């Protein structure tokens, strides 16, 4: 009952604990789920917005203006690829010259000019071969009438060519050099820049005059510059000079795609794929909101692209164009997305993966297992061909946290149960002790009453006999008086013991230590007891050493010790009535021994006999009266003197009580 009263509430506490524990786990799980949903969604928006910011940064009028103004021919070899398309859908950046542009070289208004007249004369003189000097003077005239750089260059070209025909090499070299420097970017009637034609001529002349005016290295540099789009030329011009230079330089460079080829390819890609898309888009989109970016996804055999474009007004040059970026998605994955995702993971505490339409993680190329703990999100504004998967890493952590919590909680409960059981044990034990001591006390009251009643009845009986019977023989009268004396001694001994005990209990017992001779006290006490012992039929043996040293002791306490030991020896002796008293001296101690041949004490009881009220239970046929206080008082008195008491006893053989009195200490005292 008692244990149940303790354990039942504990059981409920544990149950309630486990219940709140699982509820809390559920709430956390719900929280995490809603976090996944909210954070996942906002992460997708963030990703689109951050990519949009990068896009906006590039698709910026100032930047494109600069491209248009200064760098139309600048090599574009890094992602993103920029492009500009004018309102006639012509690609103005990156520029590639038109194959038909040579027609435009001589504008209409100069057709009937002086320049034209002399140019025609010079050409016919040059064509008749023999009249080179005539041609030279005509071209000189032509030069003097030239109004534009283009006309100047055409005249200088004629001069160079006629001088070469006339074998006037020095002059020819001079004019070709002029073409190569001053008119380097200017094109001839075939649309070929002089920067490409003149060096070839100079190289040929050098073969004739052998003056090392133009070395192979210089020619090779020109060739490389052409591959890198130094001149704005048409694809056919590029092919012509490529093969021309390669045959002169005797090289074969087919392996690597040149810058020109890359741009040409990009240009064709824009022309064939992007422009039709823009045209299509224009049908149903009003592009008047120039700030809005349009996007479209494009896939070729080679790669996946995102095309971002918008209409752009170049106020400075009055041109309206479509400006755009062609993102190669492979590059976007490597260069742009990881940075954004890393930021998002830090901000949201979620993990993200980008997954293609075959459920493959595009970063690791591993198949993705989309579980309950993840959220799949499709892009809203940017037509990326992927989905964003947001994963809540908290779930796994939650599981492991729950496990550790359960272990800790379980351990805690076990400790509480152990502590409570321990408390129950202590409680039960103390109650047991309390019950034992109460039993002893009751027994004590019973014993003492008995002890007091017996002598009192005897005293009264003999007292009355002596009082009322006048003619009592002398012998009986004496015996009556002896009994009264003996019983009153017993009474006073008993009462002394009880008084002593109560003094001890109240802490009022004091010992009056005085130097004295122990042998004297032992002999005296024995003398007053001798008659009693002999009367009971005891054989007394006394052995007291001479010269017992003087020690400090309380005389009445020592008498009390001796009387208690003698009275026990008498009480607990059965058939063999022998008592031996000895007081011996060893170098360090005086040993006082009281031995009897009585009933003895079982070994397991020896530790208890000095406890208050304790009495050894013996067979019913042997009954000795007592209070259980005698040895308690003996022990207390011995301890108060700083002495020691031991007992050796065997049932049926007798007991020996020995008191050890240290000599040295007392000497010092
Ligand atoms: P009381 O003698 O009043 O019973 P004590 O405190 O003197 O109480 O002794 C306690 C118990 O020790 C006794 O009840 C007895 O069982 C045992 N005892 C003491 N002295 C002896 C002895 N000389 N021989 C046998 N038993 C003894």
XYZ file of C-alpha atoms and ligand atoms in Angstrom:
696
model
C 0.000 0.000 0.000
C 2.642 2.342 1.123
C 4.938 1.660 -1.851
C 1.959 1.895 -4.213
C 1.084 5.297 -2.743
C 4.547 6.407 -3.669
C 4.762 4.789 -7.066
C 1.279 5.528 -8.405
C 1.758 9.322 -8.644
C 5.170 8.685 -10.135
C 3.600 6.502 -12.780
C 1.186 9.302 -13.703
C 4.005 11.838 -13.828
C 5.910 9.576 -16.220
C 2.815 9.082 -18.391
C 2.126 12.816 -18.507
C 5.791 13.431 -19.308
C 5.803 11.019 -22.239
C 2.549 12.502 -23.492
C 3.823 16.108 -23.493
C 7.038 14.868 -24.997
C 5.298 13.336 -28.031
C 2.983 16.353 -28.334
C 5.939 18.662 -28.383
C 7.576 16.538 -31.057
C 4.403 16.785 -33.148
C 4.245 20.561 -32.755
C 7.880 20.907 -33.755
C 7.236 18.721 -36.789
C 4.282 20.912 -37.805
C 6.371 23.995 -37.302
C 9.135 22.580 -39.458
C 6.632 21.648 -42.147
C 5.167 25.125 -42.346
C 8.683 26.542 -42.282
C 9.580 24.328 -45.247
C 6.536 25.533 -47.111
C 7.002 29.233 -46.384
C 10.786 29.389 -46.565
C 10.879 27.159 -49.649
C 8.505 29.448 -51.495
C 10.273 32.631 -50.519
C 13.616 31.007 -51.443
C 12.338 30.381 -54.975
C 11.235 34.007 -55.242
C 14.619 35.109 -53.918
C 16.477 32.947 -56.404
C 14.482 34.404 -59.296
C 14.899 37.898 -57.975
C 18.651 37.600 -57.489
C 19.145 36.155 -60.931
C 16.896 38.973 -62.235
C 19.143 41.519 -60.516
C 22.226 40.124 -62.223
C 20.349 40.149 -65.523
C 19.194 43.736 -64.990
C 22.722 44.759 -64.199
C 23.923 43.502 -67.577
C 20.893 44.570 -69.610
C 21.658 48.160 -68.921
C 21.468 50.965 -71.491
C 24.745 52.578 -70.502
C 26.599 49.341 -70.877
C 25.123 48.578 -74.297
C 25.642 52.188 -75.382
C 29.304 51.727 -74.664
C 29.370 48.495 -76.642
C 27.699 50.246 -79.572
C 29.919 53.278 -79.496
C 33.365 51.920 -78.890
C 33.500 48.226 -79.068
C 31.341 46.988 -81.854
C 34.040 44.572 -82.868
C 35.239 43.686 -79.428
C 35.680 39.936 -79.111
C 32.854 38.455 -77.064
C 34.203 35.232 -75.674
C 32.691 34.985 -72.271
C 29.241 34.142 -71.072
C 26.848 35.883 -71.090
C 26.776 36.584 -74.794
C 25.322 40.015 -75.482
C 23.523 40.910 -78.635
C 21.838 43.903 -80.183
C 19.250 43.726 -82.928
C 18.026 46.846 -84.682
C 14.428 47.522 -85.668
C 15.028 45.951 -89.088
C 16.115 42.765 -87.278
C 19.723 43.203 -88.309
C 22.293 42.092 -85.759
C 24.314 45.158 -84.883
C 26.316 43.521 -82.121
C 28.431 41.424 -82.288
C 28.991 42.733 -85.825
C 29.874 40.629 -88.833
C 30.203 42.457 -92.193
C 27.684 41.751 -94.894
C 28.936 39.859 -97.948
C 27.142 42.325 -100.260
C 28.412 45.518 -98.685
C 31.053 46.240 -101.395
C 28.241 47.742 -103.523
C 27.745 50.397 -100.958
C 31.371 51.455 -100.947
C 31.075 54.126 -103.606
C 28.080 56.248 -102.776
C 25.846 57.542 -105.590
C 26.789 61.207 -105.242
C 30.418 60.679 -106.194
C 29.720 58.672 -109.357
C 29.996 61.675 -111.691
C 32.712 63.525 -109.856
C 36.282 64.422 -111.002
C 37.549 61.646 -108.818
C 35.449 59.165 -110.714
C 36.621 60.542 -114.095
C 40.339 60.202 -113.282
C 39.798 56.885 -111.603
C 38.252 55.467 -114.822
C 41.153 56.841 -116.913
C 43.758 55.475 -114.545
C 42.121 52.052 -114.578
C 42.008 51.817 -118.380
C 45.704 52.901 -118.567
C 46.569 50.275 -115.942
C 44.613 47.596 -117.787
C 46.561 48.129 -121.006
C 49.599 47.058 -118.944
C 52.253 48.868 -120.973
C 51.072 52.308 -119.853
C 51.808 52.022 -116.117
C 53.443 55.463 -115.962
C 50.257 56.994 -117.422
C 48.227 55.124 -114.853
C 50.473 56.432 -112.088
C 49.921 60.075 -113.103
C 46.171 59.495 -113.465
C 45.981 57.938 -109.948
C 47.933 60.939 -108.639
C 45.288 63.219 -110.153
C 42.663 60.963 -108.660
C 44.256 61.374 -105.214
C 44.151 65.127 -105.536
C 40.399 64.972 -106.165
C 39.710 62.499 -103.382
C 37.210 63.846 -100.794
C 36.842 60.903 -98.488
C 39.209 58.459 -96.811
C 37.722 55.770 -98.991
C 38.565 57.717 -102.202
C 42.073 58.470 -100.910
C 42.661 54.817 -100.174
C 41.408 53.741 -103.632
C 43.816 56.214 -105.280
C 46.749 55.094 -103.091
C 45.933 51.452 -103.901
C 46.079 52.320 -107.652
C 49.405 54.071 -107.167
C 50.851 51.106 -105.294
C 49.640 48.612 -107.863
C 50.868 50.657 -110.938
C 54.290 51.248 -109.360
C 54.569 47.520 -108.748
C 53.560 46.877 -112.384
C 56.210 49.362 -113.443
C 58.743 47.432 -111.297
C 59.190 50.616 -109.330
C 59.466 48.567 -106.103
C 60.561 51.315 -103.743
C 57.577 53.473 -104.630
C 55.278 50.438 -104.509
C 56.542 49.525 -101.016
C 55.980 53.141 -99.906
C 52.355 53.110 -101.080
C 51.567 49.664 -99.691
C 52.972 50.767 -96.338
C 50.725 53.801 -96.438
C 47.768 51.537 -97.101
C 48.795 49.280 -94.233
C 49.055 52.104 -91.745
C 46.802 55.062 -92.599
C 44.126 53.025 -94.382
C 44.425 49.864 -92.337
C 40.680 49.565 -91.567
C 39.536 50.972 -94.924
C 38.169 48.430 -97.406
C 38.837 48.115 -101.133
C 36.095 47.619 -103.700
C 35.970 43.897 -102.927
C 35.253 44.729 -99.290
C 38.742 43.651 -98.135
C 40.467 45.880 -95.585
C 43.863 47.202 -96.658
C 45.216 46.009 -93.329
C 44.827 42.497 -94.767
C 45.727 43.054 -98.424
C 48.774 45.336 -98.103
C 50.877 43.019 -95.903
C 50.464 40.182 -98.427
C 51.688 42.511 -101.223
C 54.617 43.710 -99.128
C 55.564 40.106 -98.399
C 55.453 39.266 -102.151
C 57.582 42.298 -103.079
C 60.087 41.309 -100.427
C 60.449 37.943 -102.112
C 61.604 39.880 -105.237
C 63.780 42.616 -103.710
C 64.978 40.502 -100.784
C 65.332 43.480 -98.408
C 63.549 41.863 -95.496
C 60.999 44.616 -95.329
C 58.253 42.311 -94.223
C 59.058 39.213 -92.223
C 57.016 36.094 -91.762
C 56.340 36.843 -88.046
C 54.669 40.128 -88.891
C 52.500 38.357 -91.416
C 51.594 35.687 -88.855
C 50.532 38.410 -86.416
C 48.234 39.891 -89.049
C 46.763 36.430 -89.558
C 46.083 36.042 -85.794
C 44.535 39.502 -85.603
C 42.178 38.548 -88.400
C 41.082 35.390 -86.507
C 40.483 37.573 -83.464
C 38.195 39.957 -85.383
C 40.507 42.924 -85.652
C 38.726 43.846 -88.892
C 34.999 43.953 -89.450
C 34.829 41.584 -92.412
C 32.285 39.344 -94.054
C 32.392 35.552 -93.719
C 33.547 35.130 -97.376
C 36.309 37.731 -96.868
C 37.350 35.851 -93.712
C 37.497 32.516 -95.553
C 39.437 34.028 -98.459
C 42.140 35.626 -96.330
C 42.310 32.671 -93.968
C 43.246 30.322 -96.786
C 45.450 33.007 -98.417
C 47.503 33.624 -95.261
C 47.629 29.923 -94.357
C 49.048 29.029 -97.783
C 51.603 31.861 -97.699
C 52.615 31.022 -94.112
C 52.324 27.305 -94.847
C 50.170 26.519 -91.762
C 47.109 24.406 -91.222
C 44.854 25.644 -88.427
C 41.614 23.815 -88.650
C 41.494 22.383 -85.181
C 40.517 25.339 -83.039
C 37.495 27.515 -83.543
C 38.665 31.093 -83.964
C 37.033 34.093 -82.325
C 35.642 35.136 -85.686
C 34.110 31.697 -86.157
C 32.617 31.760 -82.666
C 31.030 35.134 -83.232
C 29.852 34.083 -86.644
C 28.255 31.035 -85.089
C 26.648 33.116 -82.372
C 25.491 35.590 -84.987
C 23.873 32.821 -86.987
C 22.329 31.378 -83.815
C 20.785 34.762 -83.068
C 19.697 35.186 -86.668
C 18.215 31.729 -87.114
C 16.769 31.021 -83.681
C 16.514 34.117 -81.513
C 15.222 36.677 -84.033
C 12.271 34.471 -85.097
C 11.414 34.049 -81.406
C 11.522 37.789 -80.802
C 9.400 38.388 -83.893
C 6.900 35.843 -82.612
C 6.889 37.433 -79.180
C 6.333 40.867 -80.712
C 3.048 39.691 -82.165
C 1.369 39.517 -78.822
C 3.583 41.633 -76.545
C 3.683 45.384 -76.422
C 7.364 46.180 -76.032
C 6.742 49.782 -75.150
C 7.548 49.179 -71.517
C 11.253 49.292 -72.168
C 12.232 48.257 -68.666
C 10.534 44.926 -68.721
C 12.789 41.969 -69.478
C 11.434 39.183 -71.671
C 12.796 35.703 -71.414
C 12.666 32.588 -73.475
C 14.205 29.152 -73.145
C 16.030 27.654 -76.106
C 17.552 24.238 -76.521
C 19.914 23.171 -79.302
C 21.793 19.939 -79.810
C 24.794 21.546 -78.181
C 23.417 23.315 -75.155
C 20.513 24.857 -73.300
C 20.076 28.608 -73.359
C 18.075 31.260 -71.635
C 17.536 34.353 -73.781
C 16.811 37.543 -71.849
C 15.978 40.598 -73.925
C 14.279 43.926 -73.840
C 13.681 46.911 -76.047
C 16.265 49.579 -75.467
C 16.303 53.252 -76.448
C 19.693 54.689 -77.107
C 18.777 58.320 -76.751
C 22.259 59.512 -77.731
C 22.232 57.765 -81.087
C 18.474 57.759 -81.638
C 18.460 54.029 -82.191
C 15.894 51.634 -80.811
C 17.122 48.100 -80.568
C 16.450 44.832 -78.906
C 19.254 44.271 -76.459
C 19.696 40.798 -75.150
C 21.787 38.263 -73.298
C 22.111 34.667 -74.328
C 22.928 32.658 -71.202
C 24.471 29.268 -71.685
C 22.783 27.370 -68.840
C 25.845 25.176 -68.217
C 27.742 28.320 -67.337
C 24.832 29.666 -65.285
C 24.882 26.449 -63.243
C 28.593 26.693 -62.614
C 29.041 30.423 -62.101
C 25.808 31.996 -60.883
C 23.435 29.553 -59.196
C 25.787 28.044 -56.533
C 26.467 31.450 -54.952
C 22.767 32.280 -54.782
C 21.818 28.874 -53.367
C 24.555 29.042 -50.760
C 23.147 32.372 -49.544
C 19.621 31.011 -49.487
C 20.684 27.963 -47.463
C 22.281 30.226 -44.888
C 19.204 32.440 -44.688
C 16.529 29.739 -44.533
C 18.256 26.797 -42.822
C 16.949 24.599 -45.617
C 18.897 22.604 -48.178
C 18.281 23.125 -51.890
C 18.790 21.069 -54.997
C 18.175 21.928 -58.632
C 16.611 19.061 -60.486
C 16.068 18.609 -64.208
C 13.015 17.033 -65.810
C 14.560 13.549 -65.417
C 14.846 14.019 -61.643
C 18.596 14.336 -61.818
C 20.373 16.769 -59.525
C 22.095 19.087 -62.003
C 24.977 19.822 -59.640
C 25.935 16.299 -58.618
C 24.345 14.454 -61.573
C 22.841 12.028 -59.034
C 19.219 10.935 -59.222
C 17.143 12.725 -56.602
C 14.822 10.933 -54.263
C 12.014 13.361 -53.564
C 10.598 12.452 -50.160
C 7.902 13.722 -47.802
C 10.370 16.056 -46.167
C 11.038 18.019 -49.358
C 9.100 20.569 -51.356
C 9.287 20.725 -55.158
C 8.966 24.207 -56.614
C 8.697 25.225 -60.286
C 10.116 28.521 -61.454
C 7.494 31.216 -62.019
C 9.200 34.089 -63.822
C 12.347 32.657 -65.290
C 11.871 29.759 -67.731
C 14.680 27.631 -66.322
C 14.134 24.009 -67.360
C 14.559 22.890 -63.732
C 12.676 22.575 -60.490
C 13.956 23.705 -57.119
C 13.741 21.102 -54.368
C 13.767 22.468 -50.832
C 14.705 19.939 -48.161
C 14.149 20.314 -44.445
C 17.327 18.988 -42.790
C 15.621 19.576 -39.431
C 13.673 16.322 -39.756
C 16.684 14.104 -39.338
C 17.943 16.286 -36.533
C 14.518 16.149 -34.920
C 14.566 12.352 -35.020
C 17.987 12.082 -33.421
C 17.121 14.831 -30.907
C 13.980 12.932 -29.979
C 16.024 9.789 -29.396
C 18.514 11.509 -27.101
C 15.692 13.291 -25.298
C 13.948 9.954 -24.748
C 17.138 8.414 -23.353
C 17.789 11.390 -21.052
C 14.166 11.454 -19.959
C 14.145 7.689 -19.327
C 17.341 7.893 -17.298
C 15.895 10.748 -15.276
C 12.791 8.721 -14.506
C 14.915 5.724 -13.512
C 16.947 7.906 -11.161
C 13.758 9.345 -9.633
C 12.328 5.824 -9.137
C 15.587 4.650 -7.552
C 15.647 7.658 -5.217
C 12.023 7.126 -4.227
C 12.594 3.423 -3.561
C 15.606 4.334 -1.455
C 13.463 6.807 0.513
C 10.823 4.085 1.018
C 13.501 1.682 2.262
C 14.917 4.211 4.763
C 11.403 5.031 5.944
C 10.443 1.384 6.478
C 13.713 0.652 8.247
C 13.333 3.608 10.613
C 9.761 2.633 11.380
C 11.040 -0.881 12.204
C 13.654 0.534 14.521
C 11.127 2.768 16.178
C 8.801 -0.189 16.682
C 11.655 -2.278 18.151
C 12.609 0.442 20.613
C 8.962 0.922 21.608
C 8.676 -2.802 22.251
C 11.834 -2.694 24.358
C 10.448 0.206 26.376
C 7.186 -1.592 27.055
C 9.129 -4.645 28.109
C 11.264 -2.438 30.348
C 8.227 -0.976 32.108
C 6.905 -4.493 32.611
C 10.245 -5.767 33.966
C 10.811 -2.808 36.252
C 7.320 -3.036 37.723
C 7.928 -6.685 38.374
C 11.349 -5.985 39.867
C 9.874 -3.335 42.194
C 6.795 -5.324 43.103
C 8.590 -8.488 44.276
C 10.880 -6.932 46.917
C 8.108 -4.594 48.018
C 5.696 -7.546 48.617
C 8.373 -9.420 50.551
C 9.235 -6.378 52.669
C 5.569 -5.822 53.407
C 4.937 -9.502 54.215
C 7.866 -9.773 56.687
C 7.221 -6.299 58.077
C 3.605 -7.226 58.867
C 4.704 -10.600 60.343
C 7.206 -8.890 62.638
C 4.674 -6.264 63.582
C 1.699 -8.514 64.405
C 3.314 -11.732 65.660
C 4.723 -10.935 69.123
C 5.754 -14.434 70.118
C 7.890 -15.063 67.035
C 10.985 -17.202 67.737
C 14.267 -15.272 67.600
C 15.530 -17.247 64.593
C 12.470 -16.396 62.433
C 12.506 -12.799 63.578
C 16.142 -12.469 62.493
C 15.473 -14.122 59.153
C 12.515 -11.766 58.561
C 14.743 -8.763 59.280
C 17.473 -10.155 56.979
C 15.002 -10.585 54.149
C 13.674 -7.077 54.617
C 17.250 -5.711 54.515
C 18.215 -7.779 51.456
C 15.086 -6.872 49.524
C 15.409 -3.181 50.332
C 19.040 -3.342 49.108
C 17.769 -4.855 45.915
C 15.144 -2.137 45.654
C 17.668 0.610 46.189
C 20.014 -0.972 43.654
C 17.197 -1.055 41.170
C 16.123 2.507 41.894
C 19.737 3.687 41.747
C 20.062 2.165 38.316
C 16.882 3.830 37.100
C 17.906 7.197 38.524
C 21.356 6.886 36.989
C 19.848 6.012 33.661
C 17.444 8.949 33.697
C 20.318 11.260 34.605
C 22.292 9.945 31.665
C 19.295 10.355 29.343
C 18.844 13.953 30.488
C 22.565 14.573 30.126
C 22.856 15.379 33.814
C 25.007 12.481 34.930
C 28.350 13.773 36.204
C 31.409 11.844 37.277
C 33.606 13.000 40.071
C 37.060 11.694 39.196
C 39.469 11.478 42.082
C 42.774 9.617 42.451
C 42.370 6.436 44.382
C 43.149 2.752 44.770
C 40.977 0.515 42.636
C 41.946 -2.582 44.684
C 40.505 -0.996 47.755
C 37.163 -0.217 46.087
C 36.965 -3.720 44.575
C 37.643 -5.386 47.937
C 35.187 -3.126 49.767
C 32.363 -3.707 47.331
C 33.028 -7.404 47.317
C 32.924 -7.442 51.101
C 29.481 -5.888 51.166
C 28.375 -8.485 48.597
C 30.206 -11.459 50.025
C 27.502 -12.505 52.459
C 24.966 -12.340 49.683
C 27.104 -14.487 47.374
C 27.902 -17.087 49.987
C 24.257 -17.281 50.948
C 23.408 -18.089 47.365
C 26.013 -20.895 47.495
C 28.667 -19.203 45.335
C 32.281 -20.178 45.375
C 34.267 -16.921 45.304
C 37.746 -16.590 43.901
C 39.626 -13.357 44.365
C 42.935 -12.443 42.722
C 44.157 -8.905 43.307
C 47.734 -7.839 42.413
C 49.776 -5.930 44.901
C 50.802 -2.392 44.098
C 47.958 -1.493 41.818
C 48.831 2.074 40.768
C 46.687 4.981 41.784
C 44.288 6.060 39.043
C 41.541 8.673 38.649
C 38.011 7.356 39.046
C 34.551 8.087 40.381
C 34.188 5.793 43.367
C 30.419 5.433 43.351
C 30.463 4.820 39.572
C 33.041 2.024 39.976
C 30.938 0.557 42.788
C 27.934 0.698 40.467
C 29.918 -1.117 37.764
C 30.964 -3.859 40.178
C 27.504 -4.290 41.725
C 25.938 -4.617 38.257
C 28.532 -7.170 37.161
C 28.219 -9.179 40.434
C 24.438 -9.090 40.308
C 24.467 -10.302 36.673
C 26.883 -13.107 37.578
C 24.527 -14.208 40.338
C 21.389 -13.836 38.185
C 22.724 -15.701 35.169
C 24.417 -18.583 36.961
C 22.479 -21.776 36.856
C 23.994 -24.952 38.299
C 27.680 -24.098 38.638
C 27.848 -21.206 41.067
C 31.346 -19.837 40.755
C 32.520 -16.262 40.591
C 36.076 -15.079 40.038
C 37.170 -11.486 40.573
C 40.625 -10.354 39.545
C 42.494 -7.054 39.380
C 45.750 -7.417 37.476
C 48.416 -5.020 36.429
C 50.257 -5.128 33.089
C 52.850 -2.465 32.166
C 50.240 -0.268 30.457
C 46.893 -1.281 31.915
C 45.039 -2.449 34.960
C 42.586 -5.201 34.029
C 39.500 -5.749 36.166
C 37.746 -9.038 35.438
C 34.472 -10.498 36.725
C 33.986 -14.094 35.524
C 31.227 -16.619 36.137
C 30.387 -20.150 35.012
C 26.778 -19.278 34.279
C 24.517 -19.688 31.277
C 26.674 -17.553 28.980
C 25.586 -15.383 26.065
C 25.163 -16.474 22.429
C 27.755 -14.827 20.189
C 25.280 -12.971 18.005
C 23.808 -11.285 21.125
C 27.124 -9.958 22.396
C 26.871 -6.762 20.327
C 23.422 -5.949 21.792
C 23.794 -6.544 25.525
C 25.102 -3.026 26.193
C 22.048 -1.424 24.488
C 19.457 0.126 26.770
C 16.560 -2.121 27.861
C 18.094 -4.997 25.927
C 17.749 -8.435 27.458
C 18.710 -11.731 25.858
C 15.777 -14.033 25.360
C 16.472 -17.324 27.117
C 14.678 -20.640 27.536
C 11.455 -20.439 29.439
C 12.764 -22.727 32.226
C 15.392 -20.166 33.215
C 14.000 -16.913 34.370
C 16.099 -14.040 35.564
C 14.566 -10.738 36.431
C 16.045 -7.474 35.325
C 15.502 -4.138 33.577
C 18.019 -4.296 30.755
C 19.710 -1.182 32.142
C 22.630 -2.679 34.129
C 25.162 -3.129 31.329
C 24.058 0.149 29.677
C 25.078 1.972 32.836
C 28.301 -0.046 33.092
C 29.253 0.869 29.532
C 28.400 4.511 30.076
C 30.510 4.723 33.222
C 33.444 2.880 31.569
C 33.288 5.235 28.551
C 33.103 8.290 30.827
C 36.385 7.213 32.438
C 37.990 6.675 29.071
C 38.282 2.957 29.789
C 37.271 -0.039 27.717
C 35.057 -3.027 28.373
C 34.990 -6.379 26.569
C 33.019 -9.532 27.085
C 33.923 -13.113 26.297
C 31.174 -15.632 26.661
C 29.976 -19.047 25.536
C 26.503 -20.416 26.164
C 26.660 -23.039 28.987
C 30.253 -22.175 29.879
C 30.048 -18.768 31.450
C 31.024 -15.158 30.803
C 34.046 -12.945 31.451
C 33.638 -9.178 31.591
C 37.008 -7.335 31.404
C 37.576 -3.634 32.027
C 40.853 -2.111 30.813
C 42.117 0.895 32.736
C 45.054 2.643 31.065
C 47.823 3.413 33.511
C 49.960 5.965 31.712
C 47.197 8.443 31.005
C 46.127 8.340 34.621
C 49.709 8.799 35.761
C 49.921 11.962 33.747
C 46.664 13.125 35.194
P 19.440 -7.149 33.280
O 20.517 -7.901 33.933
O 18.720 -6.247 34.135
O 18.599 -8.018 32.411
P 21.725 -6.035 31.945
O 21.871 -4.826 31.107
O 22.522 -6.086 33.138
O 20.189 -6.195 32.254
O 22.108 -7.250 31.078
C 21.569 -7.386 29.820
C 21.461 -8.822 29.453
O 22.758 -9.388 29.233
C 20.848 -9.673 30.411
O 19.433 -9.661 30.341
C 21.411 -11.046 30.125
O 20.658 -11.701 29.143
C 22.784 -10.741 29.581
N 23.814 -10.918 30.666
C 24.417 -9.937 31.384
N 25.347 -10.467 32.184
C 25.344 -11.807 31.992
C 26.073 -12.902 32.533
N 27.011 -12.730 33.516
N 25.818 -14.156 32.082
C 24.873 -14.362 31.161
N 24.150 -13.359 30.582
C 24.367 -12.089 31.014
